[in-house]
XYZ file of C-alpha atoms in Angstrom:
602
model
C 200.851 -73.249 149.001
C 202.333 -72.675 145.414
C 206.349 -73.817 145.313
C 208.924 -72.195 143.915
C 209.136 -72.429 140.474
C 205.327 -74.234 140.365
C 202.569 -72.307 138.458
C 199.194 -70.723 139.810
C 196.488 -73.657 139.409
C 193.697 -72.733 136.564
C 191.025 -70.590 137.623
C 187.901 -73.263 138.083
C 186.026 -74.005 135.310
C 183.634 -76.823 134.618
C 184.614 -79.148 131.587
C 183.567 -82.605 130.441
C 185.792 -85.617 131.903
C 187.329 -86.835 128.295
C 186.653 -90.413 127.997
C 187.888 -91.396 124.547
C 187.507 -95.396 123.217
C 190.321 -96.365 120.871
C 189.325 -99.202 118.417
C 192.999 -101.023 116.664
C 192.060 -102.314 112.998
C 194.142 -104.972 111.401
C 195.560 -102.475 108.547
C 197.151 -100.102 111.080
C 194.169 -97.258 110.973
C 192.301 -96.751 114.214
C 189.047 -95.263 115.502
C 188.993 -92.872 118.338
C 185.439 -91.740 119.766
C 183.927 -90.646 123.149
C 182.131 -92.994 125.218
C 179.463 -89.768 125.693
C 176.428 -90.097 123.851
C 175.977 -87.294 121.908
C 172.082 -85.916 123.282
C 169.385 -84.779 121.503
C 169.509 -81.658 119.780
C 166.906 -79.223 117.816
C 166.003 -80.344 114.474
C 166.949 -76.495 112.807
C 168.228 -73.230 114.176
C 165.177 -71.272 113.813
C 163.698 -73.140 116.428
C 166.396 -72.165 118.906
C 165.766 -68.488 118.333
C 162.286 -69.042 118.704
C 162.731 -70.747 122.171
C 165.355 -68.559 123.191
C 162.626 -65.600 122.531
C 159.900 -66.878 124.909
C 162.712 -67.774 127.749
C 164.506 -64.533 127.537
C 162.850 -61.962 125.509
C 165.060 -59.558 127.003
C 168.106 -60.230 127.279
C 170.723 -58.657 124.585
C 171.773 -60.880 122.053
C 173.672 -58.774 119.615
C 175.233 -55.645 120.291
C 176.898 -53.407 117.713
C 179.217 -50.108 117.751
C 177.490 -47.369 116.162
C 179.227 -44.344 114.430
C 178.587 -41.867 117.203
C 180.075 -44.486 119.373
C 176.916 -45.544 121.459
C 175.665 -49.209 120.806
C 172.732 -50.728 118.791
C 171.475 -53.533 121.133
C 168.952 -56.168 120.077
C 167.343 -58.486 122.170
C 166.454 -61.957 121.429
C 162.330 -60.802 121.518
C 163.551 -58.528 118.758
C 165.624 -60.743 117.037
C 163.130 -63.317 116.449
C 160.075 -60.871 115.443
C 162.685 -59.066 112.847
C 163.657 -63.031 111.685
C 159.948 -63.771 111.181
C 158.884 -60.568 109.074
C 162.396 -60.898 106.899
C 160.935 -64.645 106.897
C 157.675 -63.540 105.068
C 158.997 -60.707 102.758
C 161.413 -63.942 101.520
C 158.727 -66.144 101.164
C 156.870 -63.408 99.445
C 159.401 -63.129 96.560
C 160.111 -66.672 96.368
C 162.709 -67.692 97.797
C 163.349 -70.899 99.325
C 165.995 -74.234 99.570
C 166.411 -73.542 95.671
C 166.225 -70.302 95.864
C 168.773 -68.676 98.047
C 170.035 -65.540 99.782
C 173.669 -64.389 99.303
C 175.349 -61.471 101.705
C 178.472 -59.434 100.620
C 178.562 -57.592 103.809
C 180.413 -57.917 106.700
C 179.369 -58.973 110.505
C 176.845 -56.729 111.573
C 173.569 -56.533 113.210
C 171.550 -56.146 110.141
C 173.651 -59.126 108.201
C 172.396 -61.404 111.577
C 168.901 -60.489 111.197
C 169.146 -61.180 107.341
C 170.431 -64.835 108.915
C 167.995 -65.473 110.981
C 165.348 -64.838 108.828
C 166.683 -66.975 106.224
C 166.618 -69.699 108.982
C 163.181 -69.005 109.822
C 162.234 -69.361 106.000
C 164.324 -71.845 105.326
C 166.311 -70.430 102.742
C 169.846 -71.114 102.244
C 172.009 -68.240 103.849
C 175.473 -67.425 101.843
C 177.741 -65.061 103.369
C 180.544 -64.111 100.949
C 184.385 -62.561 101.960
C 183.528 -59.052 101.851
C 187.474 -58.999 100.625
C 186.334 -60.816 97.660
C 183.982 -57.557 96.510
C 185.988 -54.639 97.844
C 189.583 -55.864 97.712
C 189.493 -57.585 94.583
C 190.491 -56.680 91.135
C 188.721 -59.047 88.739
C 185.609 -60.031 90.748
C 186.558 -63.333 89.662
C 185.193 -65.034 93.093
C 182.279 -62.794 93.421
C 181.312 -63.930 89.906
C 182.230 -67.803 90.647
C 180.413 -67.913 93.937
C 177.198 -66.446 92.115
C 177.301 -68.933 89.673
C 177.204 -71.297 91.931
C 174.868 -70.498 94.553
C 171.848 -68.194 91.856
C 170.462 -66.537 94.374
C 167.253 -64.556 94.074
C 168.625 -61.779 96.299
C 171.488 -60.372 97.626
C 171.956 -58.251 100.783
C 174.675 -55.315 100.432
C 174.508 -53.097 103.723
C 176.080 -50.329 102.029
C 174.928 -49.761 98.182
C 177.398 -47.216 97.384
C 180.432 -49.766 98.643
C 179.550 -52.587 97.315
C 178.784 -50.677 93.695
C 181.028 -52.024 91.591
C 180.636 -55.717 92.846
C 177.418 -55.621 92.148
C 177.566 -53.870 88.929
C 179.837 -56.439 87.715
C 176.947 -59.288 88.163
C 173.949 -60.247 85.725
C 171.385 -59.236 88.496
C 168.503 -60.079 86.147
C 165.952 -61.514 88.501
C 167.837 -60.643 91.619
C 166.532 -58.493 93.995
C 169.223 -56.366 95.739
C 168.595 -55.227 99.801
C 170.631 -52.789 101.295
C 170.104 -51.212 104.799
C 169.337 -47.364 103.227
C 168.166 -48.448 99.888
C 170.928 -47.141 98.255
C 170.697 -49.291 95.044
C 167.979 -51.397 96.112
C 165.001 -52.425 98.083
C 165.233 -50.514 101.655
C 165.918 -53.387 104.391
C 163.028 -51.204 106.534
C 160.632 -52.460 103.347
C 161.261 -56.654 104.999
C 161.576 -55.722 108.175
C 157.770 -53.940 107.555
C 156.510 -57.347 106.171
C 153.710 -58.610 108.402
C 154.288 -62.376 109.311
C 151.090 -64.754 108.558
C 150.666 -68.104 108.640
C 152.757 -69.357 106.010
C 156.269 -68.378 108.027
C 154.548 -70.875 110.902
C 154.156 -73.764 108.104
C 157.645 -73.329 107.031
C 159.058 -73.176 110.520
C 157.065 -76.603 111.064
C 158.131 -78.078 107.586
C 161.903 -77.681 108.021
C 164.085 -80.930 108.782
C 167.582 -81.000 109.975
C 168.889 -81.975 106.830
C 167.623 -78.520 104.605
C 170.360 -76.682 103.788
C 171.028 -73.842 106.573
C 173.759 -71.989 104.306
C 176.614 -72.474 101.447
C 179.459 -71.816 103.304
C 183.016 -70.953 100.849
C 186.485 -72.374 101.554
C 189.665 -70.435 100.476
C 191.033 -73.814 99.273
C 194.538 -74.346 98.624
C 194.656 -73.355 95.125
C 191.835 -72.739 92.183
C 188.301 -70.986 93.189
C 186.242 -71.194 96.452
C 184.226 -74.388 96.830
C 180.695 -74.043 98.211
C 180.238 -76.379 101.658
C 176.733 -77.502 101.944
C 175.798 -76.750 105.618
C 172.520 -78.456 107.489
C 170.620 -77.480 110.070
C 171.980 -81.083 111.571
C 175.210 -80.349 111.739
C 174.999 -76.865 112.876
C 172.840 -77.653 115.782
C 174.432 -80.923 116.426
C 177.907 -79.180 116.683
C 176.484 -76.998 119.533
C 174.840 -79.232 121.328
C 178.390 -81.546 121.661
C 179.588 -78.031 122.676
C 177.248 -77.865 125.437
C 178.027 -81.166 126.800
C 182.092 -80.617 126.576
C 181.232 -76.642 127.935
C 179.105 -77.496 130.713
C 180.100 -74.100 132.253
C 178.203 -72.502 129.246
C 174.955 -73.659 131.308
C 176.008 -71.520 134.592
C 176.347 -68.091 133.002
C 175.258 -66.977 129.526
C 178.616 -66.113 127.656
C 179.575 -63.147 126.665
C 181.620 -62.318 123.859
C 183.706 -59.916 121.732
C 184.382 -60.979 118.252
C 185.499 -60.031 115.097
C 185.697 -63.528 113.600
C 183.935 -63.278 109.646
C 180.701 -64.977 109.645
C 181.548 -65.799 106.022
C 183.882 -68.481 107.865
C 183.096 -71.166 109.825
C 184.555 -70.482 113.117
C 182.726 -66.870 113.680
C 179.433 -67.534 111.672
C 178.813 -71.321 113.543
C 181.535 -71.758 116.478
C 180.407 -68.646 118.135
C 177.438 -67.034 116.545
C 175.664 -70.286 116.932
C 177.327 -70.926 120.484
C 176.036 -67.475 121.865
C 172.767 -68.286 120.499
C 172.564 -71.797 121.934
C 173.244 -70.262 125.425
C 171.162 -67.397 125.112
C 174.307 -65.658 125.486
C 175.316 -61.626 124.562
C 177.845 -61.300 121.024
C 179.334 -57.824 120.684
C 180.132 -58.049 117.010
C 183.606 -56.178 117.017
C 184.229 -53.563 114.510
C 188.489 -54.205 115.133
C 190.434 -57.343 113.774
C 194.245 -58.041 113.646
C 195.457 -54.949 111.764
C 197.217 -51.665 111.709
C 194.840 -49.117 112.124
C 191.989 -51.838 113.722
C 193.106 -53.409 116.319
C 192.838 -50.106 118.403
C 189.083 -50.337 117.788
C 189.291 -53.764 119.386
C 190.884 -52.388 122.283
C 188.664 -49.839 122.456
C 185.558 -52.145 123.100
C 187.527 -53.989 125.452
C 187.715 -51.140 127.518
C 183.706 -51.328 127.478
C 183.299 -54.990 127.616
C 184.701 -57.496 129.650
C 184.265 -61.519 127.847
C 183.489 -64.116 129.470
C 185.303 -66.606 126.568
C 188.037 -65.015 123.883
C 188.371 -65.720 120.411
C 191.259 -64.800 118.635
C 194.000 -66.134 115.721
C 198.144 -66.239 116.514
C 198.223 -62.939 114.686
C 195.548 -61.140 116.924
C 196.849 -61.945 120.092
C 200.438 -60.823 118.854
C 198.849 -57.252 118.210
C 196.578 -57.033 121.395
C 199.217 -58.381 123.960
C 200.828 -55.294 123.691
C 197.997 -53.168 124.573
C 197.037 -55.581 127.453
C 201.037 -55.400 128.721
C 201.201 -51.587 128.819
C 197.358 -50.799 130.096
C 196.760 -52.528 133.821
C 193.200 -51.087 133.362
C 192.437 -52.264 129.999
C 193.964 -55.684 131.144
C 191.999 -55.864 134.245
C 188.708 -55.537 132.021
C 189.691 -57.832 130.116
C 190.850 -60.705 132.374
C 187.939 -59.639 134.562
C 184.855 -61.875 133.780
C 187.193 -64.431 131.397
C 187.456 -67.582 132.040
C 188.282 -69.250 128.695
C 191.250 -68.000 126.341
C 190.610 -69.887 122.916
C 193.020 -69.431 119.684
C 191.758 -70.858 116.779
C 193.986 -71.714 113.469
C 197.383 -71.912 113.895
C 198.885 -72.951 117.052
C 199.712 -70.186 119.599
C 203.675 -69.413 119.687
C 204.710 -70.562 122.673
C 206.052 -67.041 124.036
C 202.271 -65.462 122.812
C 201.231 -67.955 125.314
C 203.289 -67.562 128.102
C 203.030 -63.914 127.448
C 198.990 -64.077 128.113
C 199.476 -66.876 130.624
C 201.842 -63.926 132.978
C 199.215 -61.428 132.524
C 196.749 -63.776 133.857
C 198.386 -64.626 137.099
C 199.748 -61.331 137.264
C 195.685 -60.028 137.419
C 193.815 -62.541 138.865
C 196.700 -64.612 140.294
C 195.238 -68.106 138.944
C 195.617 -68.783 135.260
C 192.524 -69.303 133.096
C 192.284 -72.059 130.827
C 193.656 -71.762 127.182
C 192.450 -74.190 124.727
C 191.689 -74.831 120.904
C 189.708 -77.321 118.486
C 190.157 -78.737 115.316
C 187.878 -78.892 112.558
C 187.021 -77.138 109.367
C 184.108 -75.880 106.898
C 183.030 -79.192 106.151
C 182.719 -80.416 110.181
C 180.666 -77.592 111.285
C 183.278 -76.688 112.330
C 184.147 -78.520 115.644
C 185.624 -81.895 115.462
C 187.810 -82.246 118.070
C 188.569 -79.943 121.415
C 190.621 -79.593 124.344
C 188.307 -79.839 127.152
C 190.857 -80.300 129.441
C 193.894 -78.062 130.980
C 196.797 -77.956 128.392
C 200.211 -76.421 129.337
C 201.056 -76.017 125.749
C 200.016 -75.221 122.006
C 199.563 -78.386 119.536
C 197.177 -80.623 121.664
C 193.748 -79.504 119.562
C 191.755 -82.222 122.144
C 189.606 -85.607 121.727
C 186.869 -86.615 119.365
C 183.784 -84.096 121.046
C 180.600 -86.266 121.368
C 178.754 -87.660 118.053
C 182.182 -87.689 116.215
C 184.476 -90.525 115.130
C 188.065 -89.937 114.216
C 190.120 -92.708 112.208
C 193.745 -92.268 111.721
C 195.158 -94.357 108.723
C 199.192 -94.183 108.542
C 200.161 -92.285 104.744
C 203.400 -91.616 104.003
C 205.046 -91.687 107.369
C 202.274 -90.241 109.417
C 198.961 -90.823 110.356
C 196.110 -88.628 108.204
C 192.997 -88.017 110.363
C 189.288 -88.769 108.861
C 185.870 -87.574 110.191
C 182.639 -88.899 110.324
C 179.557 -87.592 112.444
C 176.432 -85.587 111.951
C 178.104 -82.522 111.925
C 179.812 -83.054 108.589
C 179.000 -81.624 105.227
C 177.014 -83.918 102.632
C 179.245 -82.310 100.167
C 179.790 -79.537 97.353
C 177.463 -77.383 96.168
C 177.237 -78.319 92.162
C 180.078 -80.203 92.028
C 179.884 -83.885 92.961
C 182.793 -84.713 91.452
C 184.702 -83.181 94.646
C 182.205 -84.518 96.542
C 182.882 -87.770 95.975
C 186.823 -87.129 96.161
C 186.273 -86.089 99.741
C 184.848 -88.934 101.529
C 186.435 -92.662 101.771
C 184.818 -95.813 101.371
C 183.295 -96.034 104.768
C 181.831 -92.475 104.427
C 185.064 -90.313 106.467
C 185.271 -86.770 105.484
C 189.312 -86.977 104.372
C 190.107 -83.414 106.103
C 193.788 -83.496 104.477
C 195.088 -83.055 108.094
C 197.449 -85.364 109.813
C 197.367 -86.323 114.125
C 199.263 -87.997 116.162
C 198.145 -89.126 120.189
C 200.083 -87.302 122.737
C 200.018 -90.500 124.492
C 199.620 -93.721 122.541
C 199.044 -95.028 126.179
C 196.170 -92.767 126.909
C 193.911 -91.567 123.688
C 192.428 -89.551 126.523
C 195.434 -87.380 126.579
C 194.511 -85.602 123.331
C 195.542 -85.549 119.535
C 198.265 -83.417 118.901
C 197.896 -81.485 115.002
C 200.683 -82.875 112.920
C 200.860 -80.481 109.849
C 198.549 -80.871 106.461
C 199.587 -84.076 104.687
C 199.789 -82.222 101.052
C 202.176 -79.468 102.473
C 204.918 -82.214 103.324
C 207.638 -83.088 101.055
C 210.959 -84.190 100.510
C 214.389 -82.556 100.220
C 216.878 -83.582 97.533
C 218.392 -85.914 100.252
C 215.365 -88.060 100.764
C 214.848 -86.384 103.763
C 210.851 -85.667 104.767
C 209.715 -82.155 106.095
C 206.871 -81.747 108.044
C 205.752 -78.355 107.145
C 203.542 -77.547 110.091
C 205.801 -78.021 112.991
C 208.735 -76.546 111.026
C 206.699 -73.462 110.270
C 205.469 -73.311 114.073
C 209.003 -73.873 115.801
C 210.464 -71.041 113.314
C 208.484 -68.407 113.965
C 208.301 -69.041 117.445
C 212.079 -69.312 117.487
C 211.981 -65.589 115.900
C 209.679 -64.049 118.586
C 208.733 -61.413 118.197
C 210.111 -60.249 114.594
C 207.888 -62.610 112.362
C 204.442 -62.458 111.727
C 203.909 -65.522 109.427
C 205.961 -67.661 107.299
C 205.585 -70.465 104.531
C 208.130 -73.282 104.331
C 209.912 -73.672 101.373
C 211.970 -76.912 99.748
C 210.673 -79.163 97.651
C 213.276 -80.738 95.844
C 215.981 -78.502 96.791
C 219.051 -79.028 99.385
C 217.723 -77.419 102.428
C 214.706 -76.007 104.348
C 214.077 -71.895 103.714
C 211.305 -69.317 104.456
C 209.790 -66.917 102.802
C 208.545 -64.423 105.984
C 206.384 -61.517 106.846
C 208.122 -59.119 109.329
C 205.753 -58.454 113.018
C 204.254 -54.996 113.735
C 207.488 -55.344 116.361
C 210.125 -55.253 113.645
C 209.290 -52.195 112.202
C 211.550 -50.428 114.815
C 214.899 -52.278 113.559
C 216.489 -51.188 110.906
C 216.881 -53.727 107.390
C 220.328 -54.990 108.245
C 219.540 -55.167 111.936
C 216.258 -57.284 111.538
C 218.559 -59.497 109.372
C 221.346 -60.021 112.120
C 218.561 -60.486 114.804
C 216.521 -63.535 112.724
C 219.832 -64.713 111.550
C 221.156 -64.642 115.196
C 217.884 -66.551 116.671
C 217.677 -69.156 113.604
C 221.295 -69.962 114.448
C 220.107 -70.875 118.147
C 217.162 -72.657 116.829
C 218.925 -74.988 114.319
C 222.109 -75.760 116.842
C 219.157 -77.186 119.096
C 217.706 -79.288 115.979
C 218.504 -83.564 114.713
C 218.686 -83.146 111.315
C 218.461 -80.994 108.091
C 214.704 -81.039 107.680
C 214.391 -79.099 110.815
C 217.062 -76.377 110.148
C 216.099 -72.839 108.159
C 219.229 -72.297 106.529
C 218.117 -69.005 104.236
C 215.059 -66.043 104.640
C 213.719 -64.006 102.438
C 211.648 -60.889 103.828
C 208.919 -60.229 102.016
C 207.063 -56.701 102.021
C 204.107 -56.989 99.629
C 201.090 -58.569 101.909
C 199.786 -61.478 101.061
C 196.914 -61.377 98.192
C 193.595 -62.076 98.627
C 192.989 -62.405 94.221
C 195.505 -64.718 94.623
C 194.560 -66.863 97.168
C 197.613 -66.444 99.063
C 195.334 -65.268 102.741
C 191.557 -66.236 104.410
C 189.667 -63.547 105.952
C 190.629 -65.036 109.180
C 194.644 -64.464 107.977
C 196.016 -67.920 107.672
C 198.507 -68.098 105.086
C 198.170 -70.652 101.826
C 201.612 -72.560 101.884
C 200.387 -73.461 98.429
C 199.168 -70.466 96.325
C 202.145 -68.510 97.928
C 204.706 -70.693 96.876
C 203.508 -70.552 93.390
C 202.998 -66.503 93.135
C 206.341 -65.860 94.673
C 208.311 -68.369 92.651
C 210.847 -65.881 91.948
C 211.636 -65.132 95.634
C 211.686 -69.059 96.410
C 214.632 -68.885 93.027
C 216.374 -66.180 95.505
C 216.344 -68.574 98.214
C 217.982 -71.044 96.411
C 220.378 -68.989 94.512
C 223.867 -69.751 94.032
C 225.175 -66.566 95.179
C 222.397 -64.794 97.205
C 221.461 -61.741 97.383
C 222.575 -59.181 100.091
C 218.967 -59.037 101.435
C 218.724 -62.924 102.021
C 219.298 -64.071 105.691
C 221.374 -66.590 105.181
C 222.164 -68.546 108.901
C 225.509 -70.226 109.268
C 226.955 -71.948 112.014
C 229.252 -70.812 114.480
């Protein structure tokens, strides 16, 4: 019987024990690992598709929302005899591990067939921010990335849209593929191709070390850098998924998703996941905007998930939906049994709000959990595979990987090594070599801390990016993450995201983006209510470097030219603080402004 005051216990699921070794080294760093072996994986992706073909040929693997609002379905049978021709027509022209494929489109069922047959050809695969040919100005990163990568042929779904990208490219010697023909070679024209012999002699002659795709970080400031991906570390990240997931082995999963394949999270967390388990991925034509998430919430109403992805910001748009609908919530909640944010850690009234609505549906609470990792890991590193009652713990070391945490300036930066990590930069080993340490640790920038130094098998808690830090004029550190964390979630719900500004100047301020919630307050009452809760936050705060003393709202979005925003919306402390050096100048005004919050004690 459940006390007063106790919660519902977790709705069962079946997760890995952690069992984590800690190894102490003489200069303060240490080495955290599991005691699991990490087991024996395939040696490239394209055999996974092919075995997932003869044990379920017809099962769905990929659905899609068509315009009439039916669904294109494709099953893995399907899937694997579309990879094989697109296979041959590539091999036909050419292409190969020097000789790549590039994709400006966005997640679709076409774009995964395009993939997979790159996989089953063995020809790099490299998905490109569609933001970075339809939102952009200049082209500048479109042009960049195709320097890099020289493909010998790029797949556009849509011709017309993706015009004047293209146009802007010396295509001499590229073939361009688009799903109508519109401006190119008809996709029905590979999909036609008649595999022979040679796709089976390139399925055999691919190792786990050819390069699966190029893979393109925001980065913090400058242009995109191209990650090197192998087969090895994609399949060896999903195969120390399957041994933390073991409930991935009872049911297929089934998921909803609008995470960008161009990004590491949807196009090798969960595309790769769902394929592993021979699972079902709805590709979801909504994300986290006005305007888009009602498309979300209108599959929702048509499929139930058995895991959910989302970021902070999408959960702060669908919670509202899920609050106000019991029948949309009861789809939702009613084959889930794992609640997953990735990114940013959850606000802790975002995740009470979705913890209530669990209990309140099923009366148990399912399990909420996140990882850590980035482009260059694969992307998993570490995960929670374990009940958490709060945001920040991002979990152990998964199988295969070794963590060492070496103190820097007051905190302890993090380090990965393990087969999942990248071998470096495409065409420029100078960053390559920047990356790794002397013992071969990819240096992730991040920093950790155990949430018991007792018990590594407790969990590492994230502990903000060790560039973002700095100092005030008093000496004084601030730790950007957890600042930027407790302030938003101290302004629930008016805030949608915030950098932390400072460096070198008296006190800690924010430059903010208001929430779809505080569109229904007027100016000088959103002011009053963020000055009011700031005022509660820092009376509950030690010292200066935890205190927001002065806001500034800001109304232009964030810019994707500019680096200041991923596809997946995480903000660039960075780039922003260097476009919007004027508004930081506000901030620190003498005499501010009438439109700066400016929080004073009371």
């Amino acid at each position: 019987m459940i006390q007063q005051g106790e919660k519902p216990p977790f709705l069962p699921l079946a997760l890995a024990t952690p069992r984590i070794r800690r190894i102490d080294r003489s200069d303060g760093s240490f080495i955290l690992h599991s005691e699991e072996s990490l087991g024996d994986y395939p040696g490239h992706m394209a055999l996974v598709l092919q075995a997932q073909a003869q044990a379920r040929p017809d099962t769905v693997f990929l659905a899609q929302r068509l315009p009439d609002g039916g669904w294109r379905r494709v099953t893995y049978a399907q899937a694997w005899s579309a990879a094989r021709s697109i296979a041959q027509a590539l091999l036909d022209r050419g292409l190969g591990q020097t000789a790549p494929l590039m994709i400006l489109s966005g997640n679709s069922i076409d774009h995964a067939l395009l993939m997979l047959g790159g996989f089953v050809a063995g020809v790099p695969v490299a998905p490109i921010s569609v933001a970075y040919s339809l939102m952009s100005g200049d082209f500048a990163k479109v042009h960049h990335i195709f320097n890099l990568v020289r493909p010998k042929l790029i797949f556009a779904e849509q011709g017309g849209l993706f015009g004047k990208a293209l146009g802007s490219l010396n295509l001499h010697g590229v073939e361009v593929v688009t799903s109508d023909g519109t401006g190119g070679t008809a996709l029905k024209d590979l999909l036609a191709t008649a595999p022979t012999a040679a796709v089976d002699a390139r399925l055999a002659q691919i190792g786990p070390d050819w390069v699966a795709k190029y893979l393109f970080t925001s980065g913090s400031t400058g242009l995109p850098k191209g990650v090197i991906n192998t087969h090895r570390m994609m399949s060896s990240n999903q195969q120390a998924i399957a041994q933390i997931w073991p409930f991935l082995q009872e049911k297929p999963p089934v998921l909803l998703d609008w995470l960008p394949w161009n990004h590491t999270f949807g196009g090798n967390h969960n595309f790769n996941m769902v394929l592993r388990q021979g699972g079902t991925l709805h590709i979801d034509d909504g994300k986290p905007a006005p305007g888009l998430v009602e498309k979300t919430v209108a599959n929702l109403r048509e499929v139930s998930p058995s895991l959910y992805f989302n970021v902070p910001a999408g959960y702060a748009m669908l919670l509202p939906h899920l609050e106000q609908d019991e029948d949309l919530c009861r789809r939702f909640f009613a084959e889930l049994r794992l609640i997953f944010y990735a990114g940013a850690a959850l606000p802790p009234d975002l995740w009470t709000r979705l913890e209530a609505l669990s209990i309140r549906t099923l009366g148990k609470r399912v399990t909420m959990t996140s990882s850590w990792g980035s482009t260059e890991t694969a992307p998993m590193a570490t995960a929670a595979h374990f009940p958490i009652e709060r945001a920040g713990v991002i979990g152990v070391p998964v199988p295969g990987v070794q963590l060492k945490l070496t103190p820097s300036g007051g905190k302890l930066e993090v380090r990965v090594k393990g087969p999942n990590v990248t071998p470096g930069y495409l065409g420029e080993p100078d960053k390559t070599k920047q990356a790794f340490d002397e013992e071969g640790f990819y240096k992730i920038g991040d920093a950790a801390r155990l949430a018991d130094p007792d018990n590594p098998d407790r969990g590492v808690v994230f502990d903000g990016r060790i560039a973002e830090d700095f100092k005030l004029t008093t000496g004084t550190w601030v730790h950007v993450g957890g600042v930027r964390v407790a302030a938003i979630a101290a302004c629930s719900p008016l805030l949608q995201d915030a950098v932390v500004t400072g460096p070198d100047k008296p006190y800690v301020g924010l430059l903010a983006w208001p929430s779809a919630a505080a569109k229904d307050l007027a100016p000088d009452e959103l002011r009053r209510q963020i000055a009011a809760k700031l005022r509660l936050h820092n009376a509950a705060q030690g010292g200066s470097s935890l205190k927001v003393q002065r806001v500034v709202l800001l109304s232009e979005p964030p810019s994707i030219d500019a680096n200041e925003i991923t596809d997946k919306g995480y903000i660039n402390q960075r780039a922003v603080l260097e476009r919007r050096h004027a508004d930081v100048n506000r901030l620190y005004a003498e005499t501010p402004d009438a439109d700066v919050i400016t929080v004073t004690d009371r």
